[in-house]
Amino acid sequence: MSLLESVGDFRGLYGLSEAELQKLCAELRKNIIDVTLENGGHLSSSLGTVELTVALLRVFNPDADKIIFDVGHQSYAYKLLTKRLDRFATLRRKGGLAGFPRMDESPYDFFTTGHSSTSISAAMGYAKARDLMGEGHEVVAVIGDGALLNGVSFEALNSLASIKSKVIIILNDNKMSINPRVGGMASHLAKLAVNPTYKKLKDYIKTQCTNMKNGENINSSLSKIKMKLKSLLLPTNVFEELNISYWGPFNGHNIAEMEEVFRLARHYDESLLIHVMTQKGKGCPQAEAFPSFFHGIGPKTKIDAATQAAAGTAASWSGEMARVLCDMAREDPRLAVCTAAMKDGTKLENFAKAHPQRFFDTGIAEEHMLIYAAGLAAAGMRPVICIYSTFLQRAADQVMHDICLPKLPVLLGIDRAGLVGEDGETHHGILDVAWLRSIPEMTIAAPRDAADLEFFVREWKKLAIPMAVRYPRGKSAKSIPAAGAERVPAPWGKLEVISRGAEICLIGVGSTVELMMKSADEIEKMTGRRPTVADLRFIKPLDREGLDKLLTTHAVVVTAEENTLAGGVGEAISSYINEKGYGVKIASAGVPDHFISHAARAEQWEECGLSVENILRLCVSQ
């Protein structure tokens, strides 16, 4: 039996020797590495928080205390030590453990997370509820330095002193979000990490931990040097300026040091921030060397995959978008690209190298990024935002208020538009169509291949309008031509008939066009009659003229879309049918009105009826 198995959960952590703790951490890391390489997931982030998690669970008891992990991609060791060791091999598989904290998965997950920067606000809510109900447990928020840069975190920090309820904030500083962090706060944290004043404070706190009598209130001890500390810290420490006591920095891989500080924090009566320094990918040489690559990996990843990545030949949608933008930036000095801490995910490394003055990584600050891009556009630039659909949701107001209302030429390159697989509910890109369709002046297009993607982006720049181009996760096709025709993009604003048939019309959009082509082949095999297949191309505005021709010449129309049916393409076409009084019958396949759990993307497509079998069923049922 391994030490991890004998320990079982956090209750077994007490009484372990230093040597046993080190062995336990090594076993936790091996478990995390083995399962994540097999199932996919967030490897380097969780490797960096192993000792931090062990120290947390030796001082704070999650049967009473509340520990809230920000984002959650740093919580794998926490899952292993909170009664999920026997199920950890199911991580991110259909029906298994989620890759992020889920309140419906475990009573030890105190907040459901997936997007960054929510932990401090949630912890404040827990702390205020504790005080109002007369309870006495501790509330701890564990937030990464990249997540701290987001405006939501700053809003919470600004409000913390006013609620007068104690929260312990642990700032896990590994100098990264997904990519190396950027901006003024990054520089500020770096200065704090090397400031000798804080090293003296660390030594003082350690001395207090050693000398403090059990149960002694440490406020009086700290007050002896409070004024001196204030005079030293206030000019340079943003946390102290917000009346949040700052302790640190501490070694986030030294369990004994962290335990001392955490125990002292339990006795402190006010909110405080504990700054710990960790290394992303700690304990795995490959993840330490390539922390961004191993931040999030797919299933069946080899440990040497980072060094082999360049050998891949299959183009991704993200890569195709980046290629087009690189080409256009060479042609037009007005073109600029923005992303929010997702340079690697959106494949913009080459653009950043080729055009560093026109590449802007704002960090995890989506709202700011969209307003910044709007400012660039208002001043005559042509900004493109490359952003995952799930993160664009955080800036819905900026799309409406700052881009579409003034009709500014900003292009939203909506990456991961659709179902994303094992990351699950918090990361699916299935809502953007519904809310973007409701915004006046917004044009929305979905390419079926790289040829249409480039056409949409180049035409956007000529037209200078607010626009969204949505493309899915995974590999892109270079060209999907219409039957018997050379691939030439259809005119702007027009749908395209890929193959002509009779009676039944199958309408795909973006990623579902190939599904409709396969379904048409199957229908022809079964009946001897081929249905019409059309690529909608433009979600908004709809090509009414093109639709008129299809809706008046077919008895049945079936649509398929990789987004929610509520507010989606099928709903838009149904509304148009009703408006015009057409007698055609319509059925739609897409994401139903419930959250789609983590699973392989193919399994999620099957669950949502995005399959040849379901398309055939919909045709027959009409």
Coordinates of N, CA and C in Angstrom, one line a residue, residues 174-254:
N174 N 3.0 32.1 -9.1 CA 3.9 31.3 -9.9 C 4.4 32.1 -11.1
K175 N 4.1 33.4 -11.1 CA 4.5 34.4 -12.1 C 3.8 34.1 -13.5
M176 N 2.7 33.3 -13.4 CA 2.0 33.0 -14.7 C 0.5 32.9 -14.4
S177 N -0.3 33.1 -15.5 CA -1.6 32.6 -15.6 C -1.6 31.3 -16.4
I178 N -1.8 31.4 -17.7 CA -1.5 30.3 -18.6 C -0.1 30.6 -19.3
N179 N 0.0 31.8 -19.8 CA 1.3 32.4 -20.2 C 1.8 33.2 -19.1
P180 N 3.1 33.6 -19.2 CA 3.6 34.6 -18.2 C 2.7 35.8 -18.0
R181 N 2.5 36.2 -16.8 CA 1.6 37.3 -16.5 C 2.2 38.6 -17.0
V182 N 1.3 39.5 -17.2 CA 1.7 40.8 -17.8 C 1.1 41.9 -17.0
G183 N 1.6 43.1 -17.1 CA 1.0 44.3 -16.6 C 1.6 44.8 -15.3
G184 N 1.1 45.9 -14.8 CA 1.6 46.6 -13.6 C 1.5 45.8 -12.4
M185 N 0.4 45.0 -12.2 CA 0.3 44.2 -11.0 C 1.4 43.1 -11.0
A186 N 1.7 42.6 -12.1 CA 2.8 41.6 -12.2 C 4.1 42.1 -11.8
S187 N 4.4 43.4 -12.2 CA 5.6 44.0 -11.7 C 5.6 44.3 -10.2
H188 N 4.4 44.7 -9.7 CA 4.3 45.0 -8.3 C 4.5 43.7 -7.5
L189 N 4.0 42.6 -7.9 CA 4.2 41.4 -7.1 C 5.6 40.9 -7.2
A190 N 6.2 41.1 -8.3 CA 7.7 40.8 -8.5 C 8.5 41.6 -7.5
K191 N 8.2 42.9 -7.3 CA 8.9 43.7 -6.4 C 8.7 43.3 -5.0
L192 N 7.4 42.9 -4.6 CA 7.1 42.4 -3.3 C 7.9 41.2 -3.0
A193 N 8.1 40.3 -4.0 CA 8.8 39.0 -3.8 C 10.3 39.2 -3.5
V194 N 10.9 40.3 -3.8 CA 12.3 40.5 -3.5 C 12.6 41.6 -2.5
N195 N 11.5 42.3 -2.0 CA 11.7 43.4 -1.1 C 12.2 42.9 0.2
P196 N 13.4 43.4 0.7 CA 13.9 42.9 2.0 C 13.0 43.2 3.2
T197 N 12.2 44.3 3.1 CA 11.2 44.6 4.2 C 10.3 43.4 4.4
Y198 N 9.9 42.7 3.4 CA 8.9 41.6 3.5 C 9.7 40.4 4.0
K199 N 10.9 40.3 3.7 CA 11.7 39.1 4.2 C 11.9 39.3 5.7
K200 N 12.1 40.5 6.2 CA 12.1 40.8 7.6 C 10.8 40.5 8.3
L201 N 9.7 40.8 7.6 CA 8.4 40.6 8.2 C 8.1 39.1 8.2
K202 N 8.6 38.3 7.2 CA 8.5 36.9 7.2 C 9.2 36.3 8.5
D203 N 10.4 36.8 8.7 CA 11.1 36.3 9.8 C 10.4 36.6 11.1
Y204 N 9.8 37.8 11.2 CA 9.1 38.2 12.4 C 7.9 37.3 12.7
I205 N 7.2 37.0 11.6 CA 6.0 36.2 11.7 C 6.4 34.8 12.2
K206 N 7.5 34.2 11.6 CA 7.9 32.9 12.0 C 8.3 32.9 13.5
T207 N 8.9 34.0 13.9 CA 9.3 34.1 15.4 C 8.0 34.1 16.2
Q208 N 7.0 34.8 15.8 CA 5.7 34.9 16.5 C 5.1 33.5 16.6
C209 N 5.2 32.8 15.5 CA 4.6 31.4 15.5 C 5.3 30.6 16.5
T210 N 6.6 30.7 16.6 CA 7.3 29.9 17.5 C 7.0 30.2 19.0
N211 N 6.9 31.5 19.3 CA 6.8 32.0 20.6 C 5.3 32.1 21.1
M212 N 4.4 32.1 20.2 CA 3.0 32.4 20.6 C 2.4 31.3 21.4
K213 N 1.8 31.7 22.5 CA 1.1 30.7 23.4 C -0.2 30.3 22.7
N214 N -0.6 29.1 22.9 CA -1.8 28.5 22.3 C -3.0 29.4 22.6
G215 N -3.7 29.8 21.5 CA -4.9 30.6 21.7 C -4.6 32.1 21.9
E216 N -3.4 32.5 21.9 CA -3.1 34.0 22.1 C -3.6 34.8 20.9
N217 N -4.2 35.9 21.1 CA -4.6 36.8 20.1 C -3.3 37.6 19.6
I218 N -3.0 37.4 18.3 CA -1.7 38.0 17.8 C -1.8 39.5 17.4
N219 N -3.1 40.0 17.4 CA -3.2 41.4 17.1 C -2.3 42.3 17.9
S220 N -2.3 42.1 19.2 CA -1.5 42.9 20.1 C 0.0 42.7 19.8
S221 N 0.4 41.5 19.4 CA 1.8 41.3 19.0 C 2.2 42.1 17.8
L222 N 1.3 42.0 16.8 CA 1.6 42.7 15.5 C 1.6 44.2 15.7
S223 N 0.7 44.7 16.6 CA 0.6 46.1 16.8 C 1.8 46.8 17.3
K224 N 2.7 46.0 17.9 CA 4.0 46.6 18.3 C 4.8 47.2 17.2
I225 N 4.7 46.6 16.0 CA 5.4 47.1 14.9 C 4.5 47.6 13.8
K226 N 3.2 47.8 14.1 CA 2.3 48.1 13.0 C 2.6 49.5 12.4
M227 N 2.8 50.5 13.2 CA 3.1 51.8 12.6 C 4.4 51.8 11.8
K228 N 5.4 51.1 12.3 CA 6.6 51.0 11.5 C 6.4 50.3 10.2
L229 N 5.6 49.2 10.2 CA 5.3 48.5 9.0 C 4.5 49.4 8.1
K230 N 3.5 50.1 8.6 CA 2.7 51.0 7.7 C 3.6 52.0 7.0
S231 N 4.5 52.6 7.7 CA 5.3 53.6 7.1 C 6.2 53.0 6.0
L232 N 6.6 51.8 6.2 CA 7.4 51.1 5.2 C 6.6 50.6 4.0
L233 N 5.4 50.1 4.3 CA 4.7 49.3 3.3 C 3.7 50.2 2.5
L234 N 3.1 51.2 3.1 CA 2.0 51.9 2.5 C 2.4 52.5 1.1
P235 N 3.6 53.1 1.0 CA 3.9 53.7 -0.3 C 4.0 52.7 -1.4
T236 N 4.3 51.4 -1.1 CA 4.6 50.4 -2.2 C 3.7 49.2 -2.2
N237 N 2.8 49.1 -1.3 CA 2.0 47.8 -1.2 C 0.5 48.1 -1.4
V238 N 0.0 47.6 -2.5 CA -1.4 47.9 -2.8 C -2.3 47.3 -1.8
F239 N -2.0 46.1 -1.3 CA -2.9 45.5 -0.4 C -3.0 46.2 0.9
E240 N -1.9 46.7 1.5 CA -1.9 47.5 2.7 C -2.7 48.8 2.5
E241 N -2.6 49.3 1.3 CA -3.4 50.6 1.0 C -4.9 50.3 1.0
L242 N -5.2 49.1 0.7 CA -6.7 48.7 0.8 C -7.1 48.2 2.2
N243 N -6.2 48.4 3.1 CA -6.4 47.9 4.5 C -6.5 46.4 4.6
I244 N -5.8 45.7 3.8 CA -5.7 44.3 3.9 C -4.2 43.9 4.3
S245 N -4.1 43.3 5.5 CA -2.7 43.0 6.0 C -2.1 42.0 5.0
Y246 N -0.8 42.4 4.6 CA -0.1 41.6 3.7 C 1.0 40.8 4.4
W247 N 1.1 39.5 4.3 CA 2.1 38.7 4.9 C 2.9 38.0 3.8
G248 N 4.2 38.1 3.7 CA 4.9 37.3 2.8 C 6.1 38.1 2.2
P249 N 6.7 37.5 1.2 CA 6.4 36.2 0.6 C 6.9 35.0 1.3
F250 N 6.3 33.9 1.1 CA 6.8 32.6 1.7 C 7.0 31.6 0.6
N251 N 7.8 30.6 1.0 CA 8.1 29.5 0.1 C 6.9 28.5 0.0
G252 N 6.2 28.5 -1.1 CA 5.1 27.7 -1.3 C 5.3 26.2 -1.4
H253 N 6.6 25.8 -1.4 CA 6.9 24.4 -1.4 C 7.6 24.0 -0.1
N254 N 7.5 24.8 0.9 CA 8.0 24.5 2.2 C 6.8 24.3 3.1

